């Protein structure tokens, strides 16, 4: 079995679980065991309260009124931007664009950065393990510009082939778009090496950081990425808000991708002039409450510390890997040496949906399906997998419950 | 939430050993069903003679509910006319959605009654029926119940 990893700064799990109201509820007569964090993590009271407090006491439109509430809302909104800047060590708040989430961020880059620059013969490089949100925006761009999408292969462990990647980078490559961490497999890419190789060749880099931000410290200046995107709801924040980090020199040269209020300095029927960065890319009234929630989620993560979160999640990953591989007929899908805290698996003769139903009847929430990564499913020859993904509040006891429920499902269905 | 109601012995048996699985070289009609979010995929070959379903086979991959439903359906509609099949589909649909408790005409198909307590799984049980409908209608487009 697994050795217990003794951490000098172990998490106070009881206290942390107490921070998340939903974790005390029951589902189908059992305590909720929430193992679907890679889809959406739960929110602590600190986030829920910050959003409610904004709505109760400070809600108004931003960047517009001279009245007190508008100034307070603007301060909260811009304060959240500053928190996001520090969270990923961006050089300036002008580089932090609030978006709906990672998907919107990638679409923004494709349309505003990619579309004016790319033409027939140009190439965009992605890997085989990408989420649909880092495939489809590029396919749309290819249709619009005549550019070509190139795919870097993965191996049977779910590791992206770095040599094949280097070989793929050619004189026509304009954009490299890669996940920092795979949502379907958990693979952590050595993204710094991938970025460095692209930069040496003058290729723009776009990083889908949706699965990385909750688990790893991210420093965009150290990474040297041109674009880095993440979503609040994967990191204990609300849905509908995320961040696109963009290198200021690139952002300054990009045309707006949506027009409207807040993104202009002046408008006349003869033409309009664009607002300063990053507001040029935030047309319309933004998700102010969402940004406040993101800021509170960042505070929460910082208070606990990435190192302690990572150490606890590594323990959960090791424990889950050992327990699940002990189940006859269970195959882990995604066995990269560097993995985030999730286990994706297939059980011989049992469809993931049946597993999901049995687990749900025991109060265990997992994701079943293709995880918006159909090329990954195809690669491993499965229609779908079951995925248990862990967060800072999960426990070994919950993994035991998962293990026991899987044995019950196998007894019942096989 | 009673799992034993959903995964009754008949369902588990038909999932383990599906009847009428495979292809049908003499097929006069065929159609595909695809629930991509679940990963359920079904291909149905049907041999129709006159107004009667003489034979049918299915293949594909899916959950226990969709596989057992296709297997049970394949037994139930063999030898029936189009009109009888449509009537049976109506009765199955009413049972799955909880509109009726089921009727005697359902026979073994009544084993699927537990699905009504699991709304997310109704689409699994009904995929094969919609696919059969498409096959009989001569539709070339894949069917989905998602």
Coordinates of C-alpha atoms in Angstrom, one line a residue:
Chain A
X1 CA 0.0 0.0 0.0
X2 CA 0.9 3.6 0.0
X3 CA 3.3 5.1 2.5
X4 CA 1.7 8.0 4.4
X5 CA 3.4 11.2 3.3
X6 CA 4.1 13.2 6.5
X7 CA 3.7 16.8 5.8
X8 CA 5.1 19.3 8.3
X9 CA 2.3 21.7 7.3
X10 CA -0.5 19.3 6.9
X11 CA -4.0 20.7 6.2
X12 CA -6.5 20.9 9.0
X13 CA -9.0 19.0 7.0
X14 CA -11.9 19.3 9.4
X15 CA -11.6 23.0 9.4
X16 CA -11.2 23.3 5.7
X17 CA -14.2 21.1 5.1
X18 CA -16.1 23.4 7.4
X19 CA -15.3 26.3 5.1
X20 CA -17.4 24.7 2.3
X21 CA -21.1 24.7 3.3
X22 CA -22.1 22.2 0.6
X23 CA -19.8 19.5 1.9
X24 CA -22.1 19.0 4.9
X25 CA -25.1 18.1 2.8
X26 CA -26.4 14.6 2.1
X27 CA -27.1 13.1 -1.3
X28 CA -29.3 10.0 -1.6
X29 CA -29.1 9.3 2.1
X30 CA -25.3 9.5 2.2
X31 CA -22.8 12.2 3.0
X32 CA -21.9 14.0 -0.2
X33 CA -18.5 12.9 -1.4
X34 CA -17.6 15.4 -4.1
X35 CA -15.0 14.1 -6.5
X36 CA -15.9 16.1 -9.6
X37 CA -13.6 19.0 -8.9
X38 CA -12.0 19.1 -12.3
X39 CA -15.4 19.9 -13.7
X40 CA -16.2 22.5 -11.1
X41 CA -14.9 22.9 -7.6
X42 CA -17.1 23.9 -4.7
X43 CA -17.0 27.4 -3.2
X44 CA -16.0 28.2 0.4
X45 CA -18.1 30.6 2.5
X46 CA -15.5 33.3 2.0
X47 CA -16.3 33.3 -1.7
X48 CA -20.1 33.0 -1.3
X49 CA -20.1 35.8 1.3
X50 CA -17.9 38.1 -0.8
X51 CA -20.2 37.8 -3.8
X52 CA -23.3 38.3 -1.5
X53 CA -21.7 41.3 0.3
X54 CA -21.0 42.9 -3.0
X55 CA -24.6 42.4 -4.1
X56 CA -26.0 43.6 -0.7
X57 CA -23.9 46.7 -0.2
X58 CA -21.9 47.8 -3.2
X59 CA -23.6 46.8 -6.4
X60 CA -23.5 49.4 -9.2
X61 CA -22.0 49.7 -12.7
X62 CA -18.3 50.1 -13.0
X63 CA -16.1 52.8 -14.6
X64 CA -19.2 55.0 -15.1
X65 CA -20.7 56.9 -12.2
X66 CA -19.3 59.5 -9.9
X67 CA -21.6 58.2 -7.2
X68 CA -20.3 56.3 -4.2
X69 CA -21.6 52.8 -5.1
X70 CA -20.2 53.0 -8.6
X71 CA -16.8 53.9 -7.2
X72 CA -17.0 51.1 -4.6
X73 CA -18.0 48.6 -7.3
X74 CA -15.1 49.8 -9.5
X75 CA -12.7 49.5 -6.6
X76 CA -13.8 46.0 -5.9
X77 CA -13.7 45.0 -9.6
X78 CA -10.2 46.5 -10.2
X79 CA -9.1 45.1 -6.8
X80 CA -10.0 41.6 -8.1
X81 CA -7.9 42.3 -11.2
X82 CA -5.0 43.2 -9.1
X83 CA -5.4 40.0 -7.1
X84 CA -5.5 38.0 -10.3
X85 CA -2.4 39.8 -11.5
X86 CA -0.5 38.9 -8.4
X87 CA -1.8 35.3 -8.5
X88 CA -0.1 34.6 -11.8
X89 CA 2.6 37.3 -11.4
X90 CA 1.6 39.3 -14.5
X91 CA 3.7 42.4 -15.2
X92 CA 0.8 44.7 -15.1
X93 CA -3.0 44.8 -14.5
X94 CA -3.3 46.0 -18.1
X95 CA -2.5 42.4 -19.1
X96 CA -5.4 40.9 -17.1
X97 CA -8.6 40.7 -19.2
X98 CA -11.7 39.4 -17.4
X99 CA -13.6 36.9 -19.5
X100 CA -16.4 34.4 -19.0
X101 CA -13.9 31.6 -18.6
X102 CA -11.0 29.8 -20.3
X103 CA -13.2 29.0 -23.4
X104 CA -13.9 32.6 -24.0
X105 CA -10.3 33.5 -23.5
X106 CA -9.1 31.1 -26.1
X107 CA -11.8 32.3 -28.5
X108 CA -10.7 35.9 -27.9
X109 CA -7.1 35.0 -28.7
X110 CA -8.1 33.1 -31.8
X111 CA -10.3 35.8 -33.2
X112 CA -8.4 38.9 -32.1
X113 CA -4.8 37.8 -32.3
X114 CA -5.0 34.9 -34.8
X115 CA -7.5 36.0 -37.4
X116 CA -5.8 39.2 -38.6
X117 CA -2.4 37.5 -38.7
X118 CA -3.0 34.0 -40.1
X119 CA -3.5 33.0 -43.7
X120 CA -3.3 29.9 -46.0
X121 CA -0.3 27.8 -45.3
X122 CA 0.1 29.0 -41.7
X123 CA 0.0 26.4 -38.9
X124 CA -1.4 26.1 -35.4
X125 CA 0.0 23.4 -33.2
X126 CA -2.0 21.7 -30.4
X127 CA -1.5 18.4 -28.6
X128 CA -3.7 15.3 -28.7
X129 CA -4.8 15.7 -25.1
X130 CA -6.5 19.1 -25.5
X131 CA -10.0 20.0 -24.2
X132 CA -12.5 20.8 -26.9
X133 CA -12.2 24.4 -25.9
X134 CA -8.5 24.4 -27.1
X135 CA -9.4 22.6 -30.3
X136 CA -12.6 24.1 -31.7
X137 CA -11.7 27.8 -31.6
X138 CA -8.6 26.9 -33.7
X139 CA -10.6 24.9 -36.1
X140 CA -12.9 27.9 -36.6
X141 CA -9.9 30.1 -37.1
X142 CA -8.5 27.6 -39.7
X143 CA -11.8 27.7 -41.6
X144 CA -11.7 31.5 -41.6
X145 CA -8.1 31.9 -42.6
X146 CA -7.1 28.8 -44.5
X147 CA -4.5 27.9 -41.7
X148 CA -3.9 24.3 -40.8
X149 CA -4.3 22.6 -37.4
X150 CA -1.4 20.3 -36.5
X151 CA -1.6 17.8 -33.6
X152 CA 1.3 16.6 -31.5
X153 CA 0.8 13.0 -30.4
X154 CA 0.7 11.6 -26.9
X155 CA 1.9 8.2 -25.7
X156 CA 0.0 5.4 -23.9
X157 CA 0.6 7.1 -20.6
X158 CA -0.9 10.3 -21.8
X159 CA 2.5 12.2 -22.1
X160 CA 2.8 14.7 -24.9
X161 CA 5.8 13.7 -27.1
X162 CA 8.2 16.6 -26.8
X163 CA 10.5 15.5 -29.6
X164 CA 7.5 15.2 -31.9
X165 CA 6.5 18.6 -30.8
X166 CA 9.9 20.1 -31.7
X167 CA 9.7 18.4 -35.1
X168 CA 6.2 19.9 -35.6
X169 CA 7.4 23.4 -35.1
X170 CA 8.2 24.8 -38.5
X171 CA 8.6 28.0 -40.4
X172 CA 4.9 28.1 -41.0
X173 CA 3.9 27.6 -37.3
X174 CA 2.3 30.8 -36.0
X175 CA 0.6 29.7 -32.8
X176 CA 1.2 26.9 -30.2
X177 CA -1.9 26.2 -28.0
X178 CA -1.4 23.7 -25.1
X179 CA -3.0 22.7 -21.9
X180 CA -0.8 23.2 -18.9
X181 CA -2.7 20.2 -17.2
X182 CA -4.9 17.7 -19.0
X183 CA -8.5 17.6 -17.7
X184 CA -9.2 14.1 -19.0
X185 CA -5.9 12.5 -18.0
X186 CA -4.3 14.7 -15.4
X187 CA -1.0 14.9 -17.3
X188 CA 1.0 17.9 -16.2
X189 CA 3.0 19.2 -19.1
X190 CA 6.5 20.6 -18.6
X191 CA 5.0 23.7 -20.1
X192 CA 8.1 25.9 -19.6
X193 CA 10.0 23.7 -22.0
X194 CA 7.2 23.8 -24.6
X195 CA 6.9 27.5 -24.3
X196 CA 10.7 28.1 -24.5
X197 CA 11.0 26.1 -27.7
X198 CA 8.2 28.0 -29.3
X199 CA 9.6 31.4 -28.2
X200 CA 13.0 30.6 -29.6
X201 CA 11.3 30.2 -33.0
X202 CA 9.2 33.4 -32.6
X203 CA 5.9 31.4 -32.3
X204 CA 3.1 32.8 -30.1
X205 CA 2.1 30.6 -27.2
X206 CA -1.4 30.1 -25.7
X207 CA -1.7 28.1 -22.5
X208 CA -5.0 26.6 -21.3
X209 CA -4.4 26.9 -17.6
X210 CA -7.9 25.9 -16.4
X211 CA -6.7 22.7 -14.7
X212 CA -3.4 24.2 -13.5
X213 CA -4.5 27.3 -11.6
X214 CA -6.2 25.4 -8.8
X215 CA -3.3 23.1 -8.2
X216 CA 0.0 24.7 -9.2
X217 CA 1.6 28.1 -8.7
X218 CA 1.6 29.9 -12.0
X219 CA 4.1 32.6 -12.9
X220 CA 3.5 33.9 -16.4
X221 CA 6.7 36.0 -16.4
X222 CA 8.8 33.0 -15.5
X223 CA 6.9 30.8 -18.0
X224 CA 7.2 33.4 -20.8
X225 CA 3.8 32.5 -22.2
X226 CA 2.1 35.1 -24.5
X227 CA -1.4 34.1 -23.5
X228 CA -2.5 32.2 -20.3
X229 CA -6.1 31.5 -19.5
X230 CA -8.0 30.1 -16.5
X231 CA -11.5 29.9 -15.0
X232 CA -12.6 30.8 -11.5
X233 CA -15.0 27.9 -11.0
X234 CA -12.2 25.3 -11.2
X235 CA -10.5 27.1 -8.3
X236 CA -13.2 27.5 -5.7
X237 CA -14.7 30.6 -7.3
X238 CA -18.0 31.3 -9.2
X239 CA -18.9 30.3 -12.7
X240 CA -19.0 32.8 -15.5
X241 CA -15.7 34.6 -14.7
X242 CA -12.1 33.8 -15.8
X243 CA -8.9 35.5 -16.8
X244 CA -7.0 35.9 -20.0
X245 CA -3.5 37.0 -19.4
X246 CA -1.9 38.5 -22.5
X247 CA 1.5 40.0 -22.9
X248 CA 0.9 43.8 -23.1
X249 CA 2.8 44.3 -26.3
X250 CA 0.6 41.8 -28.1
X251 CA -2.6 43.0 -26.5
X252 CA -1.8 46.6 -27.5
X253 CA -1.6 45.6 -31.2
X254 CA -4.8 43.4 -31.1
X255 CA -8.1 44.8 -32.4
X256 CA -11.1 44.6 -30.1
X257 CA -13.1 41.4 -30.6
X258 CA -16.4 42.7 -29.3
X259 CA -17.7 46.2 -29.5
X260 CA -19.9 48.1 -27.0
X261 CA -19.8 50.2 -23.9
X262 CA -16.7 50.3 -21.7
X263 CA -14.3 49.3 -24.5
X264 CA -14.3 52.8 -26.1
X265 CA -12.9 56.2 -25.3
X266 CA -15.2 58.0 -27.7
X267 CA -17.9 57.2 -30.2
X268 CA -19.2 59.1 -33.1
X269 CA -20.9 58.0 -36.3
X270 CA -17.7 58.9 -38.1
X271 CA -15.8 56.3 -36.0
X272 CA -14.8 55.4 -32.5
X273 CA -11.6 55.2 -30.5
X274 CA -10.7 52.3 -28.3
X275 CA -10.2 52.4 -24.6
X276 CA -7.0 51.6 -22.8
X277 CA -5.9 48.1 -21.9
X278 CA -7.4 45.9 -20.7
X279 CA -10.8 47.6 -20.9
X280 CA -10.7 47.5 -24.7
X281 CA -11.4 43.8 -24.4
X282 CA -14.2 44.1 -21.9
X283 CA -17.1 45.3 -23.9
X284 CA -20.4 45.8 -21.9
X285 CA -21.0 45.6 -18.2
X286 CA -18.8 42.9 -16.9
X287 CA -19.5 40.1 -14.3
X288 CA -18.6 42.3 -11.4
X289 CA -19.8 40.0 -8.7
X290 CA -18.0 37.1 -10.4
X291 CA -14.7 39.1 -10.3
X292 CA -15.2 39.8 -6.6
X293 CA -15.8 36.0 -6.1
X294 CA -12.6 35.2 -8.1
X295 CA -10.7 37.6 -5.9
X296 CA -12.0 35.9 -2.8
X297 CA -11.1 32.5 -4.2
X298 CA -7.6 33.7 -4.8
X299 CA -7.4 35.0 -1.2
X300 CA -8.6 31.7 0.0
X301 CA -6.0 29.7 -2.0
X302 CA -3.2 32.1 -0.9
X303 CA -4.2 31.7 2.7
X304 CA -3.8 28.0 2.6
X305 CA -0.9 28.1 0.2
X306 CA -0.2 26.2 -3.0
X307 CA 2.5 24.1 -1.4
X308 CA 0.2 22.7 1.2
X309 CA -2.6 22.2 -1.3
X310 CA -0.2 20.4 -3.7
X311 CA 1.2 18.2 -1.0
X312 CA -2.3 17.1 0.2
X313 CA -3.5 16.5 -3.3
X314 CA -0.4 14.5 -4.2
X315 CA -1.2 12.3 -1.2
X316 CA -4.8 11.8 -2.4
X317 CA -3.6 11.0 -5.9
X318 CA -1.1 8.4 -4.6
X319 CA -3.7 6.9 -2.3
X320 CA -6.4 6.7 -5.0
X321 CA -4.0 5.3 -7.6
X322 CA -2.9 2.5 -5.2
X323 CA -6.5 1.7 -4.1
X324 CA -8.0 1.7 -7.5
X325 CA -5.3 -0.3 -9.2
X326 CA -6.1 -3.0 -6.7
X327 CA -9.5 -3.5 -8.3
X328 CA -9.5 -6.4 -10.8
X329 CA -10.5 -5.3 -14.3
X330 CA -10.0 -1.6 -13.6
X331 CA -7.6 0.2 -15.9
X332 CA -6.3 3.7 -15.3
X333 CA -6.4 6.0 -18.3
X334 CA -3.6 8.5 -17.9
X335 CA -0.5 7.3 -16.1
X336 CA 1.9 10.2 -16.8
X337 CA 4.7 10.4 -14.2
X338 CA 3.7 14.0 -13.5
X339 CA 0.0 14.1 -12.8
X340 CA -2.6 16.4 -11.3
X341 CA -4.9 15.0 -8.6
X342 CA -7.3 13.0 -10.7
X343 CA -7.9 9.4 -11.7
X344 CA -9.6 8.6 -15.0
X345 CA -10.4 4.9 -15.4
X346 CA -12.3 2.2 -17.3
X347 CA -13.8 -1.0 -15.7
X348 CA -14.0 -4.1 -17.9
X349 CA -17.6 -4.8 -19.0
X350 CA -19.2 -1.8 -17.2
X351 CA -20.1 1.4 -18.9
X352 CA -19.0 4.6 -17.0
X353 CA -22.6 5.8 -16.9
X354 CA -23.7 2.8 -14.9
X355 CA -20.8 3.3 -12.5
X356 CA -21.8 7.0 -12.2
X357 CA -25.4 6.0 -11.3
X358 CA -24.2 3.5 -8.7
X359 CA -21.7 6.0 -7.2
X360 CA -24.4 8.7 -7.1
X361 CA -26.7 6.4 -5.2
X362 CA -23.9 6.3 -2.6
X363 CA -23.6 10.1 -2.5
X364 CA -20.4 10.1 -4.6
X365 CA -20.2 12.6 -7.4
X366 CA -17.8 11.8 -10.3
X367 CA -17.7 12.7 -13.9
X368 CA -18.6 10.1 -16.5
X369 CA -18.3 10.7 -20.2
X370 CA -15.8 12.0 -22.7
X371 CA -14.7 15.0 -20.6
X372 CA -14.9 17.3 -23.6
X373 CA -11.8 15.5 -24.9
X374 CA -13.2 13.1 -27.6
X375 CA -9.8 12.8 -29.3
X376 CA -8.4 11.5 -26.0
X377 CA -11.2 8.9 -25.7
X378 CA -10.6 7.8 -29.3
X379 CA -6.8 7.4 -28.7
X380 CA -7.4 5.1 -25.7
X381 CA -10.2 3.3 -27.5
X382 CA -12.9 4.0 -25.0
X383 CA -16.2 5.8 -25.5
X384 CA -16.0 7.4 -22.1
X385 CA -14.2 7.1 -18.8
X386 CA -15.1 7.6 -15.2
X387 CA -13.1 10.4 -13.5
X388 CA -12.6 11.2 -9.9
X389 CA -10.9 14.5 -9.4
X390 CA -9.7 15.8 -6.0
X391 CA -9.5 19.2 -4.4
X392 CA -8.0 20.5 -1.2
X393 CA -11.0 19.4 0.9
X394 CA -11.1 15.7 -0.1
X395 CA -10.0 12.9 2.2
X396 CA -8.6 9.4 2.0
X397 CA -11.9 8.2 3.6
X398 CA -13.7 9.5 0.5
X399 CA -11.4 7.5 -1.7
X400 CA -12.1 4.5 0.4
X401 CA -15.9 5.1 -0.1
X402 CA -15.2 5.4 -3.9
X403 CA -13.3 2.1 -3.8
X404 CA -16.0 0.3 -1.9
X405 CA -18.8 1.6 -4.1
X406 CA -16.8 0.5 -7.2
X407 CA -16.6 -3.0 -5.8
X408 CA -20.4 -3.0 -5.2
X409 CA -21.0 -1.8 -8.8
X410 CA -18.9 -4.5 -10.2
X411 CA -20.7 -7.1 -8.1
X412 CA -24.0 -5.8 -9.2
X413 CA -23.4 -5.2 -12.9
X414 CA -20.7 -7.5 -14.2
Chain B
X1 CA -33.3 5.9 -5.0
X2 CA -33.4 2.2 -5.4
X3 CA -30.7 0.8 -7.6
X4 CA -32.2 -2.7 -7.5
X5 CA -35.2 -1.2 -9.2
X6 CA -33.1 0.1 -12.0
X7 CA -30.7 -2.8 -12.4
X8 CA -33.2 -5.6 -12.2
X9 CA -32.0 -9.2 -12.9
X10 CA -33.5 -9.1 -16.4
X11 CA -31.6 -5.9 -17.2
X12 CA -28.3 -7.2 -15.9
X13 CA -28.9 -10.5 -17.8
X14 CA -29.6 -8.7 -21.1
X15 CA -26.6 -6.4 -20.6
X16 CA -24.3 -9.4 -20.0
X17 CA -25.7 -11.5 -22.8
X18 CA -27.4 -9.2 -25.3
X19 CA -29.8 -11.0 -27.7
X20 CA -29.7 -10.4 -31.5
X21 CA -26.4 -8.7 -31.4
X22 CA -24.5 -8.3 -34.6
X23 CA -25.2 -7.4 -38.2
X24 CA -27.9 -8.6 -40.5
X25 CA -26.8 -9.1 -44.1
X26 CA -30.5 -9.4 -45.3
X27 CA -31.3 -6.0 -43.7
X28 CA -33.7 -3.8 -45.7
X29 CA -33.5 -0.9 -43.3
X30 CA -30.8 0.4 -41.0
X31 CA -30.1 3.4 -38.8
X32 CA -27.6 4.7 -36.3
X33 CA -28.2 6.1 -32.8
X34 CA -25.6 8.2 -31.1
X35 CA -25.6 9.8 -27.7
X36 CA -22.1 11.4 -27.8
X37 CA -22.2 12.9 -24.3
X38 CA -22.7 9.4 -22.8
X39 CA -20.7 7.6 -25.4
X40 CA -23.7 5.4 -26.4
X41 CA -23.6 4.3 -30.0
X42 CA -25.9 1.9 -31.7
X43 CA -26.3 0.5 -35.2
X44 CA -29.5 -1.2 -36.0
X45 CA -30.2 -3.6 -39.0
X46 CA -33.8 -4.4 -39.7
X47 CA -35.3 -6.8 -42.2
X48 CA -38.8 -5.8 -43.1
X49 CA -41.0 -8.1 -45.2
X50 CA -44.3 -6.6 -46.3
X51 CA -45.4 -4.8 -43.2
X52 CA -43.7 -7.1 -40.7
X53 CA -40.3 -6.9 -38.9
X54 CA -38.9 -10.3 -39.8
X55 CA -35.6 -9.9 -38.0
X56 CA -33.3 -7.3 -36.5
X57 CA -29.8 -7.0 -35.1
X58 CA -28.0 -4.3 -33.2
X59 CA -24.4 -3.6 -32.4
X60 CA -22.5 -0.8 -30.7
X61 CA -21.4 0.2 -27.3
X62 CA -23.4 1.6 -24.5
X63 CA -24.4 1.5 -20.8
X64 CA -26.3 -1.4 -19.3
X65 CA -29.6 0.4 -19.7
X66 CA -29.1 1.2 -23.4
X67 CA -27.7 -2.3 -24.2
X68 CA -30.4 -4.1 -22.2
X69 CA -33.1 -1.9 -23.7
X70 CA -31.9 -2.7 -27.3
X71 CA -31.7 -6.4 -26.5
X72 CA -35.2 -6.5 -25.0
X73 CA -36.6 -4.4 -27.9
X74 CA -35.1 -6.8 -30.5
X75 CA -36.9 -9.7 -28.9
X76 CA -40.2 -7.7 -28.5
X77 CA -40.6 -6.4 -32.0
X78 CA -39.6 -9.4 -34.0
X79 CA -42.6 -10.6 -36.0
X80 CA -44.7 -7.5 -35.3
X81 CA -46.2 -5.1 -37.8
X82 CA -45.1 -1.5 -38.1
X83 CA -48.3 -0.4 -36.4
X84 CA -47.9 -2.9 -33.5
X85 CA -44.3 -1.7 -33.1
X86 CA -45.3 1.9 -33.0
X87 CA -48.0 1.1 -30.4
X88 CA -45.4 -0.8 -28.3
X89 CA -43.0 2.1 -28.5
X90 CA -45.8 4.4 -27.2
X91 CA -46.4 2.1 -24.3
X92 CA -42.6 1.9 -23.5
X93 CA -42.3 5.7 -23.7
X94 CA -45.2 6.2 -21.3
X95 CA -43.6 3.7 -18.9
X96 CA -40.2 5.3 -19.1
X97 CA -41.5 8.8 -18.5
X98 CA -43.7 7.6 -15.7
X99 CA -46.9 8.6 -17.5
X100 CA -48.3 5.1 -16.8
X101 CA -47.1 2.3 -14.6
X102 CA -46.8 0.0 -17.5
X103 CA -49.2 -2.4 -19.2
X104 CA -49.6 -6.1 -19.8
X105 CA -48.6 -5.7 -23.5
X106 CA -45.1 -4.7 -22.4
X107 CA -44.1 -8.2 -21.3
X108 CA -40.4 -8.4 -20.4
X109 CA -40.0 -4.7 -21.4
X110 CA -41.6 -3.9 -18.1
X111 CA -38.2 -4.6 -16.5
X112 CA -37.3 -1.1 -17.7
X113 CA -39.9 0.5 -15.4
X114 CA -37.3 1.4 -12.8
X115 CA -35.7 3.9 -15.3
X116 CA -38.5 6.4 -14.6
X117 CA -36.9 7.1 -11.1
X118 CA -33.6 8.0 -12.9
X119 CA -34.6 10.9 -15.3
X120 CA -31.0 11.2 -16.6
X121 CA -31.2 7.6 -17.9
X122 CA -34.4 7.8 -19.9
X123 CA -32.4 8.8 -22.9
X124 CA -30.3 5.6 -22.6
X125 CA -33.4 3.4 -22.6
X126 CA -35.1 5.2 -25.4
X127 CA -32.2 5.5 -27.8
X128 CA -32.8 2.1 -29.5
X129 CA -36.5 2.8 -30.0
X130 CA -35.8 6.2 -31.7
X131 CA -33.2 4.5 -33.8
X132 CA -35.7 1.8 -34.8
X133 CA -38.2 4.5 -35.8
X134 CA -35.6 6.2 -37.9
X135 CA -34.6 2.9 -39.6
X136 CA -38.3 2.1 -40.4
X137 CA -38.8 5.6 -41.7
X138 CA -35.7 5.3 -43.9
X139 CA -33.9 8.2 -42.3
X140 CA -30.2 8.5 -43.1
X141 CA -29.4 10.9 -40.3
X142 CA -28.1 9.5 -37.0
X143 CA -30.6 9.7 -34.1
X144 CA -29.9 11.1 -30.7
X145 CA -31.9 11.3 -27.5
X146 CA -29.5 13.7 -25.8

